[in-house]
Short mmCIF file of C-alpha atoms and ligand atoms in Angstrom, two decimals:
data_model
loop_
_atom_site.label_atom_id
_atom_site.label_comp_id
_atom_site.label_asym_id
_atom_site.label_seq_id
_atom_site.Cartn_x
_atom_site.Cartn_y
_atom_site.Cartn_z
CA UNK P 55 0.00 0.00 0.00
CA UNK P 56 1.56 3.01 -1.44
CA UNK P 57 1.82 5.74 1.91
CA UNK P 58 -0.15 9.06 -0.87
CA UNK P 59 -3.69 8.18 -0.68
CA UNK P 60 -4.47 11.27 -3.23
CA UNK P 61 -2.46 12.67 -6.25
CA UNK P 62 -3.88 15.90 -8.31
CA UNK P 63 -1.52 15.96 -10.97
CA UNK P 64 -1.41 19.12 -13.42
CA UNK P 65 -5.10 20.07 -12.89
CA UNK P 66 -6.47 22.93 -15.01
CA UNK P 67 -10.13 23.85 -14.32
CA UNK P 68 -12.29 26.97 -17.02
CA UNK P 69 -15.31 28.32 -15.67
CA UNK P 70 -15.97 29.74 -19.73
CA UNK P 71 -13.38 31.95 -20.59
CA UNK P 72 -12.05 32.32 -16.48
CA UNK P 73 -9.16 29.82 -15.87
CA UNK P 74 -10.10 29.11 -12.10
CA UNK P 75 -6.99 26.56 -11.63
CA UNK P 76 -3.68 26.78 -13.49
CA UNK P 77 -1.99 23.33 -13.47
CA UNK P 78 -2.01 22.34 -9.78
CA UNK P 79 0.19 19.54 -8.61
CA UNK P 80 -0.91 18.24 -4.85
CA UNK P 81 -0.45 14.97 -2.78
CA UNK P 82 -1.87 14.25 -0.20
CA UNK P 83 -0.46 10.89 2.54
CA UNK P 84 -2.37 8.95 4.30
CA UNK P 85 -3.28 9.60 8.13
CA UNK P 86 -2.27 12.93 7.64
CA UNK P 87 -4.16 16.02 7.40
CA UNK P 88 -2.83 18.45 4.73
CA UNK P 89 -4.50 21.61 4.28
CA UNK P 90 -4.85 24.28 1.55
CA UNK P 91 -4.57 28.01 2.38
CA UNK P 92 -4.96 31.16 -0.17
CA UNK P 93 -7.29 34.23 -0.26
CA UNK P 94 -10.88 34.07 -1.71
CA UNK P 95 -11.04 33.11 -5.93
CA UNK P 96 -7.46 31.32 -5.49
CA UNK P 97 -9.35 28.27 -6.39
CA UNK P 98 -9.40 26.13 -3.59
CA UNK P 99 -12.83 24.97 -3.70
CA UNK P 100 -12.82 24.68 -7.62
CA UNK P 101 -9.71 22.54 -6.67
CA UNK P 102 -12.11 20.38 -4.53
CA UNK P 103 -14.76 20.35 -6.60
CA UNK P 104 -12.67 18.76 -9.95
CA UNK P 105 -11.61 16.15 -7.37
CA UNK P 106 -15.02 14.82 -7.03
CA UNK P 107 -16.08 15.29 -10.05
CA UNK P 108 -18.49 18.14 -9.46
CA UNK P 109 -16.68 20.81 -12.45
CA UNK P 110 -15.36 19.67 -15.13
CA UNK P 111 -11.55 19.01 -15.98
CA UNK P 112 -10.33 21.04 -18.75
CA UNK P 113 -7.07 18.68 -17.97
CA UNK P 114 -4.81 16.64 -15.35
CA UNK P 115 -5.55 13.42 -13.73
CA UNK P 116 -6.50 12.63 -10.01
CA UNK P 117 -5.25 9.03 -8.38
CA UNK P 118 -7.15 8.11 -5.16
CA UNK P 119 -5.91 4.96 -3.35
CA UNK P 120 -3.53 3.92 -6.58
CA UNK P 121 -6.64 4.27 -9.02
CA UNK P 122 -7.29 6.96 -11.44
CA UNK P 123 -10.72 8.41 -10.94
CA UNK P 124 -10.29 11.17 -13.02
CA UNK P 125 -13.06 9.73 -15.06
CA UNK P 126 -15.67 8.23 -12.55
CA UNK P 127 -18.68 9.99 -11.73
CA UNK P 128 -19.06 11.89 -8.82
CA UNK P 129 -21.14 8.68 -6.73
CA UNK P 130 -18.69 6.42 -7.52
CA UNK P 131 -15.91 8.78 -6.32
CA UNK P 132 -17.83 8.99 -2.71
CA UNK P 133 -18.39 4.66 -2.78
CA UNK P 134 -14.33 4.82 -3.47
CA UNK P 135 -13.92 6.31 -0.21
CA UNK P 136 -13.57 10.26 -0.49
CA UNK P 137 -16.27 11.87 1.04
CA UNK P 138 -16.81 16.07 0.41
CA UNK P 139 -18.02 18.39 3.31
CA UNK P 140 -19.01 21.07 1.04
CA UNK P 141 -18.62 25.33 2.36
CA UNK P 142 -21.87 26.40 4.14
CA UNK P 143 -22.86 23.34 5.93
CA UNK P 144 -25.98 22.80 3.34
CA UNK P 145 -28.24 20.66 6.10
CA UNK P 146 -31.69 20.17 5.42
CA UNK P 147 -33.31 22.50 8.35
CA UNK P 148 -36.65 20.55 7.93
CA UNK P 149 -35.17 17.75 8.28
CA UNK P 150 -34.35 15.88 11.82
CA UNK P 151 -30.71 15.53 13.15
CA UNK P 152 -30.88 11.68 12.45
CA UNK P 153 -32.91 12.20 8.98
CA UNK P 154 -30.23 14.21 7.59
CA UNK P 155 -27.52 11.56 8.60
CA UNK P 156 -29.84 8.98 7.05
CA UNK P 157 -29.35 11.23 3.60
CA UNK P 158 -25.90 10.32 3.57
CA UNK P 159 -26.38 6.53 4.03
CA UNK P 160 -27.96 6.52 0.56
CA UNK P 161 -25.80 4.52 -1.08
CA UNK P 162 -25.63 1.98 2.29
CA UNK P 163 -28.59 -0.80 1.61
CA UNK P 164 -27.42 -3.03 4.74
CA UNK P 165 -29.13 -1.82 7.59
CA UNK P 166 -26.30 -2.76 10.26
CA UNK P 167 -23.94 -1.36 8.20
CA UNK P 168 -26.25 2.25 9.03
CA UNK P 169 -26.58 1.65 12.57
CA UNK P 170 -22.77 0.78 12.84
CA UNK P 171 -22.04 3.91 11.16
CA UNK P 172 -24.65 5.97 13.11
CA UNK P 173 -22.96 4.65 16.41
CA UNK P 174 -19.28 5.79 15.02
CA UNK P 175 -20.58 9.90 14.42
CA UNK P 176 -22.33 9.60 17.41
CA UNK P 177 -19.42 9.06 19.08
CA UNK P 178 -17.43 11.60 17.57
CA UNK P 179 -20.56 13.66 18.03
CA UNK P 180 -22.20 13.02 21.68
CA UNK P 181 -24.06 16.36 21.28
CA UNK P 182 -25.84 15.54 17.88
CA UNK P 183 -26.84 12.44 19.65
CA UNK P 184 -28.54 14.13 22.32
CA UNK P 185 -30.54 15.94 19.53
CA UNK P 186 -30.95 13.36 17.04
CA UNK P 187 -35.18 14.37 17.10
CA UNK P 188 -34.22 18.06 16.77
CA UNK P 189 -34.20 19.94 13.25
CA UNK P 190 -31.50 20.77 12.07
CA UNK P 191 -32.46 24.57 11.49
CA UNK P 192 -32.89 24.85 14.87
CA UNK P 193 -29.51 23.81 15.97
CA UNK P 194 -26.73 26.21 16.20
CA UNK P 195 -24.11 27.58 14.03
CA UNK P 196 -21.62 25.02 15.57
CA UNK P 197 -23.74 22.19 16.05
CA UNK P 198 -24.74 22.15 12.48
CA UNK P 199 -21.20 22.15 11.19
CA UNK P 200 -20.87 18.98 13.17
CA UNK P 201 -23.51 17.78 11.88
CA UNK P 202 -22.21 18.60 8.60
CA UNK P 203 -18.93 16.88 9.51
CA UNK P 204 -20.77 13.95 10.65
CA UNK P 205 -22.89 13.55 7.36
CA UNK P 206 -19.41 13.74 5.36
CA UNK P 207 -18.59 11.17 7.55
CA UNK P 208 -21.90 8.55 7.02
CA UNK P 209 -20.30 7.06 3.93
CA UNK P 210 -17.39 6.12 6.11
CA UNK P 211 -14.80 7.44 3.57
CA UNK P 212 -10.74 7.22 3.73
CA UNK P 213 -10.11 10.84 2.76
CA UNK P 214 -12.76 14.00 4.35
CA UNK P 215 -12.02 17.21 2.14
CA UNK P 216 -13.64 19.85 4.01
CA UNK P 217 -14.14 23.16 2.15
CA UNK P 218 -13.96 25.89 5.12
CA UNK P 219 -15.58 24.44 8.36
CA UNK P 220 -14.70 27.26 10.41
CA UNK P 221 -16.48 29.24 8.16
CA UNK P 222 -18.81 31.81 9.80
CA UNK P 223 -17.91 30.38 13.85
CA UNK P 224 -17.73 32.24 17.09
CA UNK P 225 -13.74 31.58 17.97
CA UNK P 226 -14.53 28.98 20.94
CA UNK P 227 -16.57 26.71 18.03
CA UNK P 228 -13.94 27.26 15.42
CA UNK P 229 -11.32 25.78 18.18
CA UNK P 230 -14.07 22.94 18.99
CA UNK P 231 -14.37 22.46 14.78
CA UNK P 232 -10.45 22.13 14.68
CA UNK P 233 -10.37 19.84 17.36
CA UNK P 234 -12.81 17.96 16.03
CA UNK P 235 -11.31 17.61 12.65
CA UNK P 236 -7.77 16.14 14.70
CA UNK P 237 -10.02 13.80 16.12
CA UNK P 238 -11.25 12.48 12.78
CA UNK P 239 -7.74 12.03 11.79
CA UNK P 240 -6.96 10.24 15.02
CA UNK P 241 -9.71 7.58 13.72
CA UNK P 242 -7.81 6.96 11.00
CA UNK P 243 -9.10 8.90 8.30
CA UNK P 244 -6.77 11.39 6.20
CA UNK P 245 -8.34 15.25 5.75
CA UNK P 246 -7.70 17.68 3.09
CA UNK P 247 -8.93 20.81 4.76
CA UNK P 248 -9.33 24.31 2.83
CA UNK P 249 -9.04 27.02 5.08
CA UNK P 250 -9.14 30.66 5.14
CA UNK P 251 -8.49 30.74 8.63
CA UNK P 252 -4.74 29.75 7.93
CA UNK P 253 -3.20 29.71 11.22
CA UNK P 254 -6.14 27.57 12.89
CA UNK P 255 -5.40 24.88 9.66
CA UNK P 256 -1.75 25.08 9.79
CA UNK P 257 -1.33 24.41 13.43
CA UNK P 258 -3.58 20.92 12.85
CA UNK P 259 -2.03 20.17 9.86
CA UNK P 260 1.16 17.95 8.82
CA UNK P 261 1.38 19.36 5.48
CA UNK P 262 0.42 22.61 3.53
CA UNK P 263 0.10 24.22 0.20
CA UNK P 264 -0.37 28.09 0.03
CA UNK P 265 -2.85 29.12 -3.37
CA UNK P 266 -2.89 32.15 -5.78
CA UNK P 267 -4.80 32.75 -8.74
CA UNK P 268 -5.47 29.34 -9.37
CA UNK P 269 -1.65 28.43 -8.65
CA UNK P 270 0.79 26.41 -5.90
CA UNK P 271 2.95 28.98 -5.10
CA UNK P 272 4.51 27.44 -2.19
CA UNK P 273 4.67 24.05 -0.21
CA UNK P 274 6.42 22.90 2.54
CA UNK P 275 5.47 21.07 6.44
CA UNK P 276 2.81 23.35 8.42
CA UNK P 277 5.37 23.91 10.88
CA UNK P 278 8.02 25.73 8.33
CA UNK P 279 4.85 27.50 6.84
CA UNK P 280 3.92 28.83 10.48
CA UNK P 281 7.12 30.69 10.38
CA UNK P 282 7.69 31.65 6.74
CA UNK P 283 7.69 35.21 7.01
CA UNK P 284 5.46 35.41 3.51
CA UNK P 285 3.35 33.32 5.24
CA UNK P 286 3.15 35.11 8.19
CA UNK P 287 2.50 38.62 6.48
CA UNK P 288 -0.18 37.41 3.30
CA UNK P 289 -2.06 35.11 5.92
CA UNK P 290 -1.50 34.89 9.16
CA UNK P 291 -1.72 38.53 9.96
CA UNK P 292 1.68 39.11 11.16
CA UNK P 293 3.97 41.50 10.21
P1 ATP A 424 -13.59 30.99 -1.85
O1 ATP A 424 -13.00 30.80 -0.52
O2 ATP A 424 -14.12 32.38 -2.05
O3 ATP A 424 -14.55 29.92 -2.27
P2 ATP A 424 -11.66 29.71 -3.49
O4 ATP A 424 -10.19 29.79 -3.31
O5 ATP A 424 -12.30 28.48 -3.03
O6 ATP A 424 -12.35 30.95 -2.83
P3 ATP A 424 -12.93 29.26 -5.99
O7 ATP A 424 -14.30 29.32 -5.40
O8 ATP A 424 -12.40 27.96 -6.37
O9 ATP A 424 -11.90 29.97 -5.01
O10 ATP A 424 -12.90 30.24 -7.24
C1 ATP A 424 -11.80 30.35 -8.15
C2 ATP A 424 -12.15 31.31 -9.28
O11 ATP A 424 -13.17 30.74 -10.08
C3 ATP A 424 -12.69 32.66 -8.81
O12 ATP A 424 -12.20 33.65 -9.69
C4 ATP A 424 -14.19 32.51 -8.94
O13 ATP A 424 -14.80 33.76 -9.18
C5 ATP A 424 -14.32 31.60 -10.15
N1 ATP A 424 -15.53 30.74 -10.05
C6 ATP A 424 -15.83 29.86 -9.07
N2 ATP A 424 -16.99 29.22 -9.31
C7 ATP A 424 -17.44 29.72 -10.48
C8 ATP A 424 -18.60 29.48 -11.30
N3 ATP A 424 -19.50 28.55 -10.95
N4 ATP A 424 -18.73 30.19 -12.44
C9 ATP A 424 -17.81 31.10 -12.82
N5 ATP A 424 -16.70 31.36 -12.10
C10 ATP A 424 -16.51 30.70 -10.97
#
């Protein structure tokens, strides 16, 4: 078993005539959690998005797990194992806590299977199991991104790509989010994480790779990233 679960090799990505993603190159290795940081339009969710299938590739390849699933369709890239927490938590508020974890044991006909699953977010989640009757618009800002979380997590997948989870959080939540997300890894599963909030993602993360326009324009360990003094000026708000 090769140690990179996830290869984006020379990925270019047109929204008509805008060219949202310039030939990115990214790997990610399994168990760890590497995160992508850049300002808003660098093209980190477009990045995401061409993964799973969701825009379309003007070129470049993607290998998940030794495969190339450059091709597959977008279900077949979530039964493969890479499940997609999408930006803006997108819960159904009408819906109950447990219905909208049941959503994302669609593809899941073997009723254990569910319940095993339901047992392992609860778990991670004690406090969406305490309001698995509630709706989900009525839970708060934090509890639905865990609930988010835990719906990305339903399909039980090997690699989580979250697209901003700390998104729109009071600072205590965004610190519960991130510890949340180390937890995640601790179970075994490997996390691409997009971030805005680059400091929070770089001080979880093993790996990172800093965006603009649509480009890699720098790589390295989180830790040496932490202290590059570009870094530290363009994102982390220190001079
Ligand atoms: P954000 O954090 O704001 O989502 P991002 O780094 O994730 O930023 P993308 O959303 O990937 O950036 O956007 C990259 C570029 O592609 C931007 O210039 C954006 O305006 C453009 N873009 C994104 N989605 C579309 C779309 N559906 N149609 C046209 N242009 C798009």
């Amino acid at each position: 078993m090769s140690d990179m679960i996830l290869a984006v090799e020379n990925l270019h990505v047109h929204y008509g005539s805008i060219h949202a993603v310039k030939g990115i190159s990214l790997q990610v290795k399994r168990g760890q959690i590497v995160t992508l940081i850049g300002a808003n339009g660098a093209g980190k969710s477009t990045t995401l998005r061409a993964i799973m299938n969701l825009v379309r590739k003007s070129s470049g390849r993607v290998i998940f797990d030794g495969n190339d699933i450059s091709k597959l369709p977008t279900h077949e890239i979530v039964l493969a194992g890479i499940g997609l927490v999408p930006e803006g938590r997108r819960i159904f508020p009408n819906l109950t806590v447990y219905e909208n974890l049941m959503m994302a044991a669609y593809s899941r006909t073997d009723k254990e299977q569910i319940v095993e699953e339901l047992q392992y977010v609860f778990n991670l989640f004690p406090r969406l199991k305490e309001r698995v009757k509630q709706l989900g618009g009525t839970l708060s800002g934090g509890e639905q991104q865990m609930l988010a979380l835990a719906r990305g997590l339903m399909s039980r997948p090997k690699l989580l790509m979250l697209d901003e989870p700390s998104l729109g959080l009071a600072p205590l939540l965004v610190k519960e989010v991130f510890e949340v997300i180390q937890k995640i890894r601790e179970e075994g599963v490997t996390v691409l994480l997009i971030e805005q909030n680059a400091l929070g993602a770089l001080k979880i993360a093993d790996y990172g790779y800093v965006l603009e326009t649509g480009r890699i324009v720098l790589e390295d360990e989180a830790s040496k990233l932490l202290v590059n003094e570009g870094v530290k000026k363009s994102y982390l708000g220190i001079a």
